[in-house]
Coordinates of C-alpha atoms and ligand atoms in Angstrom, one line a residue:
M13 CA -5.6 -18.3 84.5
K14 CA -8.1 -15.1 82.9
N15 CA -8.3 -15.0 78.8
A16 CA -7.3 -11.7 77.4
D17 CA -6.4 -10.0 74.1
I18 CA -3.3 -9.0 74.8
I19 CA -0.5 -11.1 76.9
I20 CA 2.4 -9.5 78.0
I21 CA 4.8 -11.1 80.1
G22 CA 6.9 -8.5 82.3
A23 CA 5.8 -5.4 83.5
G24 CA 9.1 -3.1 82.6
I25 CA 9.3 -0.5 80.5
S26 CA 8.2 -2.0 77.5
G27 CA 6.0 -4.3 78.6
A28 CA 4.3 -0.8 79.9
V29 CA 4.3 1.2 77.0
L30 CA 2.3 -1.7 75.2
A31 CA 0.2 -2.5 78.2
E32 CA -0.7 1.5 77.3
R33 CA -0.8 1.3 74.0
Y34 CA -3.4 -1.5 73.7
A35 CA -5.4 -1.1 76.6
N36 CA -6.9 3.0 75.1
L37 CA -7.4 0.8 71.6
G38 CA -10.0 -0.3 74.1
R39 CA -7.7 -3.9 74.3
K40 CA -8.3 -5.9 77.6
V41 CA -4.4 -6.4 79.2
L42 CA -2.9 -8.8 81.3
I43 CA 0.5 -8.7 82.1
I44 CA 2.0 -11.3 83.6
E45 CA 5.2 -10.5 86.0
K46 CA 6.9 -12.9 88.0
R47 CA 8.7 -9.8 90.4
N48 CA 6.7 -9.2 93.6
H49 CA 6.7 -5.5 91.6
I50 CA 5.8 -3.1 88.8
A51 CA 8.6 -1.1 87.4
G52 CA 10.6 -3.4 86.0
N53 CA 14.8 -2.4 86.6
C54 CA 13.8 1.3 87.1
Y55 CA 11.3 -0.2 90.4
D56 CA 12.2 2.6 93.3
Y57 CA 10.9 2.7 97.3
I58 CA 10.7 4.4 100.3
D59 CA 13.6 2.7 102.6
E60 CA 13.7 2.8 106.5
N61 CA 15.5 6.1 106.7
G62 CA 12.8 7.4 104.4
I63 CA 14.8 7.5 101.4
L64 CA 13.3 6.6 98.1
V65 CA 16.0 4.5 97.1
S66 CA 16.2 2.1 93.6
K67 CA 16.3 -1.9 94.3
Y68 CA 18.3 -2.4 90.7
G69 CA 20.8 0.6 90.5
A70 CA 20.5 4.3 90.6
H71 CA 18.2 5.5 87.1
L72 CA 18.7 8.8 84.9
F73 CA 16.5 9.6 82.5
H74 CA 18.1 11.3 79.6
T75 CA 16.8 11.3 76.0
N76 CA 16.7 12.9 72.7
E77 CA 13.8 11.6 71.5
E78 CA 10.8 14.4 71.4
D79 CA 8.1 11.3 71.0
V80 CA 9.7 9.1 73.8
W81 CA 9.8 12.8 75.8
K82 CA 5.9 13.5 75.4
Y83 CA 5.1 10.0 76.1
V84 CA 6.4 10.2 79.4
N85 CA 5.2 13.5 80.6
Q86 CA 2.2 12.5 79.8
F87 CA 2.2 10.1 83.4
S88 CA 4.9 12.3 86.1
N89 CA 5.8 15.2 86.9
W90 CA 9.6 15.8 86.0
Y91 CA 11.9 17.4 86.9
K92 CA 15.3 18.8 86.0
W93 CA 18.1 17.1 86.9
E94 CA 21.4 16.7 85.4
H95 CA 23.5 14.2 86.5
K96 CA 27.4 14.0 87.5
V97 CA 29.4 11.2 88.4
I98 CA 32.6 11.6 89.8
A99 CA 36.0 9.0 90.7
Q100 CA 37.5 8.7 93.1
V101 CA 41.7 8.6 91.5
D102 CA 44.7 9.1 93.7
G103 CA 43.3 9.8 96.1
Q104 CA 41.6 12.8 94.4
L105 CA 37.9 13.1 93.4
V106 CA 37.8 13.7 90.0
P107 CA 35.0 14.9 87.4
I108 CA 33.7 11.4 84.7
P109 CA 33.5 12.1 81.7
V110 CA 37.3 12.9 81.2
N111 CA 37.4 16.7 81.1
I112 CA 39.9 19.3 81.4
T113 CA 39.7 19.6 85.1
T114 CA 40.2 16.1 85.6
V115 CA 43.3 16.0 83.4
N116 CA 44.4 19.2 85.6
K117 CA 43.2 16.8 88.7
L118 CA 45.9 14.1 88.0
F119 CA 48.5 15.8 86.3
G120 CA 48.8 19.4 88.0
L121 CA 48.5 21.0 85.0
E122 CA 46.7 24.5 84.3
L123 CA 44.5 24.0 80.7
T124 CA 42.2 26.3 80.2
S125 CA 41.2 26.4 76.8
E126 CA 39.4 23.6 74.1
A127 CA 42.6 23.8 72.4
E128 CA 44.3 23.2 75.3
M129 CA 42.8 19.9 75.9
K130 CA 42.8 19.1 72.2
E131 CA 46.9 19.5 72.5
W132 CA 47.1 17.6 75.4
L133 CA 44.8 14.8 73.9
E134 CA 47.3 14.4 71.2
N135 CA 50.1 14.9 73.1
N136 CA 49.5 11.7 74.7
R137 CA 46.5 9.5 73.4
M138 CA 48.7 6.1 71.1
P139 CA 46.5 5.9 67.7
F140 CA 44.8 3.2 66.3
Q141 CA 43.0 3.2 63.0
K142 CA 41.1 0.6 63.5
P143 CA 41.4 -1.0 67.6
A144 CA 41.6 -4.4 67.5
N145 CA 39.9 -4.2 70.8
G146 CA 38.6 -2.6 73.7
R147 CA 42.4 -2.2 75.2
E148 CA 43.6 0.1 71.7
A149 CA 40.1 2.0 71.6
A150 CA 41.0 3.5 75.2
L151 CA 45.1 3.7 74.6
N152 CA 43.6 5.4 70.8
K153 CA 41.1 8.2 73.1
V154 CA 43.4 9.2 76.3
G155 CA 46.5 7.2 76.4
Q156 CA 48.4 4.8 78.7
V157 CA 48.1 6.7 81.5
L158 CA 44.8 8.1 82.0
Y159 CA 43.9 4.2 80.7
E160 CA 45.6 2.7 83.5
K161 CA 44.5 5.2 86.0
M162 CA 40.8 4.8 85.2
F163 CA 39.7 2.2 82.4
R164 CA 41.9 -0.9 82.7
H165 CA 40.8 -2.3 86.3
Y166 CA 37.5 -0.5 86.2
T167 CA 36.5 -2.6 82.8
K168 CA 38.0 -5.8 85.0
K169 CA 36.0 -5.2 87.6
Q170 CA 33.0 -4.5 85.7
W171 CA 33.5 -7.4 82.9
D172 CA 35.8 -9.4 84.6
K173 CA 37.7 -9.0 81.9
Y174 CA 40.7 -6.8 80.7
P175 CA 39.9 -4.7 77.8
E176 CA 42.2 -6.5 75.3
E177 CA 39.8 -9.6 75.6
L178 CA 36.9 -7.3 75.3
D179 CA 35.4 -5.7 72.0
A180 CA 36.9 -2.4 70.4
S181 CA 33.5 -1.3 70.6
V182 CA 33.0 -1.4 74.5
L183 CA 35.7 1.3 74.9
D184 CA 35.0 2.9 72.1
R185 CA 32.2 4.6 73.1
I186 CA 34.4 6.7 76.3
P187 CA 33.2 10.4 75.8
V188 CA 35.7 12.2 76.5
R189 CA 35.3 16.4 76.8
I190 CA 37.9 19.1 75.9
N191 CA 35.6 21.3 77.9
T192 CA 34.5 21.8 81.8
D193 CA 31.6 20.3 81.4
D194 CA 31.0 17.3 84.0
R195 CA 28.0 16.4 83.2
Y196 CA 27.5 12.8 82.9
F197 CA 25.1 13.4 79.7
S198 CA 25.0 15.4 77.6
D199 CA 21.0 15.1 76.2
K200 CA 18.4 17.8 76.4
Y201 CA 16.2 16.5 78.6
Q202 CA 17.3 15.1 81.8
A203 CA 15.2 14.7 84.1
L204 CA 13.8 12.8 86.9
P205 CA 10.5 11.7 87.8
E206 CA 8.1 13.4 90.9
G207 CA 8.0 10.6 93.7
G208 CA 10.0 8.2 91.4
Y209 CA 9.4 5.6 88.8
T210 CA 7.3 3.4 90.5
K211 CA 4.8 6.0 90.8
L212 CA 5.6 6.8 87.1
F213 CA 4.3 3.1 86.2
E214 CA 1.8 3.1 88.3
G215 CA 0.1 6.4 86.2
I216 CA 0.8 4.2 83.1
L217 CA -0.8 1.0 83.6
N218 CA -4.0 2.8 85.2
H219 CA -6.4 1.6 82.9
P220 CA -9.5 0.0 83.7
N221 CA -8.6 -2.8 81.0
I222 CA -5.5 -3.6 82.8
E223 CA -4.9 -6.2 85.3
V224 CA -1.4 -7.2 86.2
V225 CA -0.8 -10.3 87.7
L226 CA 2.5 -9.8 90.3
N227 CA 4.8 -13.3 91.4
T228 CA 3.7 -15.5 88.9
D229 CA 6.3 -16.5 86.6
F230 CA 5.0 -16.9 82.4
F231 CA 7.1 -20.6 82.1
D232 CA 4.1 -22.0 85.2
I233 CA 1.8 -20.7 83.6
R234 CA 2.6 -20.7 79.8
N235 CA 0.1 -23.4 78.8
Q236 CA -3.1 -22.1 80.3
L237 CA -2.4 -18.8 78.5
E238 CA -4.9 -19.6 74.9
N239 CA -6.8 -17.1 72.6
Y240 CA -4.9 -14.6 72.4
E241 CA -4.2 -12.2 69.5
K242 CA -0.7 -11.3 70.2
L243 CA 1.8 -11.8 73.2
F244 CA 4.9 -9.7 74.1
Y245 CA 7.6 -11.5 75.9
T246 CA 10.1 -8.8 77.4
G247 CA 12.1 -11.6 79.4
P248 CA 15.7 -13.6 78.8
I249 CA 15.1 -14.7 75.2
D250 CA 17.3 -17.4 75.5
R251 CA 14.7 -18.8 78.8
F252 CA 12.0 -18.5 75.9
F253 CA 13.3 -21.3 73.4
D254 CA 14.6 -23.5 76.7
F255 CA 18.2 -22.9 76.2
M256 CA 17.7 -24.8 72.3
H257 CA 17.8 -27.7 75.3
S258 CA 21.5 -27.3 75.8
M259 CA 23.4 -24.9 78.3
E260 CA 25.9 -24.4 75.8
D261 CA 23.1 -21.8 74.0
K262 CA 22.8 -19.7 77.2
L263 CA 23.3 -16.0 76.6
E264 CA 26.2 -14.8 79.0
Y265 CA 25.2 -11.8 81.2
R266 CA 26.8 -9.9 83.9
S267 CA 25.1 -8.7 87.2
I268 CA 25.3 -6.1 90.2
N269 CA 25.1 -6.9 93.6
F270 CA 23.7 -4.7 95.5
V271 CA 24.7 -4.1 98.7
S272 CA 23.5 -1.1 101.0
E273 CA 24.5 0.1 104.5
T274 CA 22.6 2.9 106.7
V275 CA 25.1 5.3 107.7
D276 CA 24.8 7.6 110.7
A277 CA 25.3 10.8 109.4
E278 CA 23.8 13.4 107.4
Y279 CA 26.3 12.8 103.9
F280 CA 28.4 10.1 103.3
Q281 CA 29.8 11.8 100.5
E282 CA 29.9 14.9 97.9
N283 CA 28.0 13.3 95.3
S284 CA 25.5 10.5 94.3
V285 CA 27.6 8.4 92.6
V286 CA 31.4 7.8 93.7
N287 CA 33.2 6.2 90.7
Y288 CA 36.3 3.6 92.0
P289 CA 38.0 2.5 89.5
G290 CA 40.8 1.8 90.8
K291 CA 41.5 -2.1 91.6
D292 CA 42.9 -1.8 95.7
V293 CA 38.0 -2.1 96.2
S294 CA 36.4 -4.5 95.0
F295 CA 33.1 -2.7 94.0
T296 CA 33.0 -0.4 91.6
R297 CA 30.7 2.5 93.0
I298 CA 28.9 3.9 95.5
I299 CA 25.9 5.2 95.3
E300 CA 24.3 8.1 98.1
Y301 CA 20.2 8.4 96.8
K302 CA 19.5 11.1 99.3
H303 CA 21.3 13.3 96.7
F304 CA 18.6 13.1 93.8
G305 CA 15.7 14.9 94.2
N306 CA 17.9 16.7 97.4
Q307 CA 16.3 14.6 99.6
Q308 CA 16.2 15.7 103.6
T309 CA 17.1 13.2 106.0
D310 CA 18.9 12.4 109.5
K311 CA 20.5 9.6 108.6
T312 CA 22.0 8.5 104.8
T313 CA 21.4 5.0 102.6
I314 CA 24.7 4.4 100.6
V315 CA 25.1 0.9 98.4
K316 CA 28.1 -0.4 96.7
E317 CA 28.1 -2.0 93.4
Y318 CA 29.8 -5.1 93.1
T319 CA 29.6 -6.5 89.4
T320 CA 28.9 -10.6 89.2
D321 CA 28.3 -13.3 86.5
E322 CA 25.7 -14.4 89.0
G323 CA 22.2 -13.3 89.7
E324 CA 19.4 -11.3 88.0
P325 CA 21.0 -10.4 84.0
Y326 CA 21.7 -7.2 83.5
Y327 CA 24.1 -6.7 81.3
P328 CA 24.6 -8.1 77.5
V329 CA 28.1 -9.7 77.8
P330 CA 28.9 -8.3 74.2
N331 CA 31.4 -11.2 71.7
A332 CA 31.0 -13.0 68.8
K333 CA 30.2 -16.1 70.5
N334 CA 26.9 -14.6 72.4
G335 CA 26.8 -12.2 68.8
E336 CA 26.1 -15.9 67.2
I337 CA 24.3 -17.5 69.8
Y338 CA 21.7 -14.8 70.0
E339 CA 21.1 -14.8 66.3
K340 CA 19.7 -18.7 66.1
Y341 CA 16.9 -17.3 68.9
R342 CA 16.6 -14.2 66.7
K343 CA 15.4 -17.0 63.7
E344 CA 13.5 -18.9 66.0
A345 CA 11.7 -16.2 66.7
E346 CA 10.8 -14.6 63.3
K347 CA 9.2 -18.3 62.9
L348 CA 6.4 -17.5 65.3
T349 CA 3.4 -15.4 64.3
D350 CA 1.5 -14.0 67.2
V351 CA 4.5 -13.6 70.0
Y352 CA 6.9 -10.6 69.6
F353 CA 9.7 -10.2 71.5
V354 CA 10.8 -6.6 73.2
G355 CA 12.7 -5.0 75.4
R356 CA 16.4 -5.7 76.4
L357 CA 16.6 -9.1 77.4
A358 CA 14.2 -10.5 74.2
N359 CA 16.5 -8.5 72.5
Y360 CA 19.9 -9.1 73.7
K361 CA 20.7 -5.7 74.3
Y362 CA 21.5 -2.7 76.5
F363 CA 18.8 -0.2 76.1
N364 CA 18.7 3.3 78.1
M365 CA 15.4 3.5 79.2
D366 CA 14.2 6.1 76.3
Q367 CA 15.7 3.8 74.0
A368 CA 13.3 0.9 76.2
F369 CA 10.4 3.2 75.6
K370 CA 11.2 3.9 71.6
N371 CA 11.4 0.5 71.5
A372 CA 8.3 -0.5 72.1
L373 CA 6.6 2.7 71.3
D374 CA 7.8 1.8 67.4
L375 CA 6.7 -2.1 67.7
F376 CA 3.1 -0.6 68.3
K377 CA 3.8 1.7 65.6
S378 CA 4.5 -0.4 63.6
L379 CA 1.8 -3.4 64.4
E380 CA -0.8 -0.8 64.3
P381 CA 0.0 2.0 62.1
A382 CA -3.2 3.4 61.6
L383 CA -4.6 3.3 65.5
A384 CA -1.3 4.8 66.5
E385 CA -1.2 7.5 64.4
H386 CA -4.4 8.4 66.0
K387 CA -3.1 8.3 69.0
V388 CA 0.7 9.7 68.6
N389 CA -1.9 13.3 67.4
A390 CA -3.8 12.2 70.6
I391 CA -1.1 12.7 72.7
K392 CA 0.5 15.4 70.8
T393 CA -2.4 17.5 71.9
V394 CA -2.5 16.3 75.3
V395 CA 1.3 17.2 76.1
Ligands
FAD412 P1 12.7 -4.9 82.1 O1 12.7 -3.7 83.3 O2 14.2 -5.9 82.8 O3 11.9 -5.6 82.5 C1 11.5 -6.7 82.0 C2 10.4 -7.5 83.1 O4 9.8 -8.5 82.7 C3 11.2 -7.5 84.3 O5 9.9 -7.2 85.3 C4 11.0 -9.1 84.8 O6 10.9 -9.7 85.9 C5 10.1 -9.4 83.9 N1 9.8 -11.2 83.5 C6 11.4 -11.5 82.9 N2 10.6 -13.3 82.3 C7 9.8 -13.3 83.3 C8 9.1 -14.3 83.5 N3 9.3 -15.2 82.9 N4 7.9 -14.3 84.5 C9 7.1 -13.2 84.1 N5 8.0 -12.2 84.3 C10 9.0 -11.9 83.6 N6 18.6 3.4 81.7 C11 18.7 4.3 81.5 O7 18.1 5.5 80.3 N7 19.5 6.0 82.8 C12 19.7 4.7 83.9 O8 20.7 5.6 84.5 C13 19.6 3.4 83.6 N8 20.2 2.8 84.9 C14 20.9 0.9 84.4 C15 21.7 0.4 85.9 C16 21.3 -0.9 85.9 C17 22.0 -1.6 86.8 C18 20.8 -1.0 84.7 C19 21.0 -2.7 85.5 C20 20.3 -0.9 83.8 C21 20.2 0.2 84.1 N9 19.1 1.0 83.0 C22 19.0 2.4 82.8 C23 19.0 0.5 81.5 C24 17.2 0.3 82.5 O9 17.0 -0.5 83.5 C25 16.4 -0.6 80.9 O10 16.2 0.7 80.1 C26 15.1 -0.7 81.2 O11 14.6 -1.5 82.9 C27 14.5 -1.8 80.5 O12 13.2 -2.2 80.0 P2 12.9 -3.8 79.6 O13 11.0 -2.8 80.0 O14 13.2 -4.1 78.5 O15 13.2 -4.6 80.8

């Protein structure tokens, strides 16, 4: 294995950002990636129907972070894309997050103002001062009927646990709108990269100081890596410490089984994402990728998502037991001086893409304060 100043495990957002930053400081960077592609979970490609699809689920970029927005604009053009999600409930398609239209459609009402929606919520929600679990958190926000129709079974499908078995924090953040805004996110910047995320990553990694080695698991070549200045690890933290030699200390994750189908029709559904919160079907949602960027093709590709315990680690399971296990690893990680744990798997934390960009940019700044300042200024003048 070749030597380098900076070794990075993983070519996702976290790894790519650190590679780019250090390469621009004149360091030789080597990225080791076990998959056969760059871009981590953001990876996308053109499928057999000529449609740009994401291998690991639809990825919608949204951020309020000015520095992240400036950073990503250096490597791709972005087009505005305000994502919308609809859900199939009682045979109707209704907007998510819950807003005035959702309530009007499901209950046959004609609410028009914010005041009326507030009043409806007040009359229907079940107040809990300090919700003890996910069920109480959801009832506190939306009340019994919406909870049953939209959240109870969806949560079971997503986590294989009913809301009462989960921390309040999991459902405490359900957004509820008191107006008719049907956008899924409310961030200042909501956009998609022209040509897709893989192309964006090609831009970030396009530097003579960066070498990417694909199809290589760090744990197979770990002993061959030496004389580096720093190693950044973006894989699962428990695997790094060999699970403390006990599978009792394996951190739990939920995964997704993506089942793709070609449909011989111009469109399958009216929106890119349709959620299925009911218990009548076992998938959580159907994505129709050609909607993103209004792609024109004869046929269409749809992907049904089934959440499972087996497979690639996607969602950390937020409960007290996993919190305690993660804490043990964090303390071990702190003892290492030239190894840094970055990104969603190494921090055992769900990060949106912008948080992953920010996390990596902030780490770089904290490690190289003088140099980072110089470079950040340089970015400001470029954009
Ligand atoms: P990753 O992208 O997971 O990168 C880690 C890389 O390390 C991977 O490529 C992995 O193969 C590699 N690796 C791991 N172990 C090893 C090893 N032993 N040896 C070599 N390589 C290794 N965010 C949004 O903002 N909007 C969205 O719409 C959105 N949708 C999402 C949908 C799904 C289904 C999921 C799971 C996530 C979604 N996200 C979304 C979050 C987004 O995917 C993450 O923020 C982002 O991928 C985090 O980047 P990362 O670099 O930390 O991790």
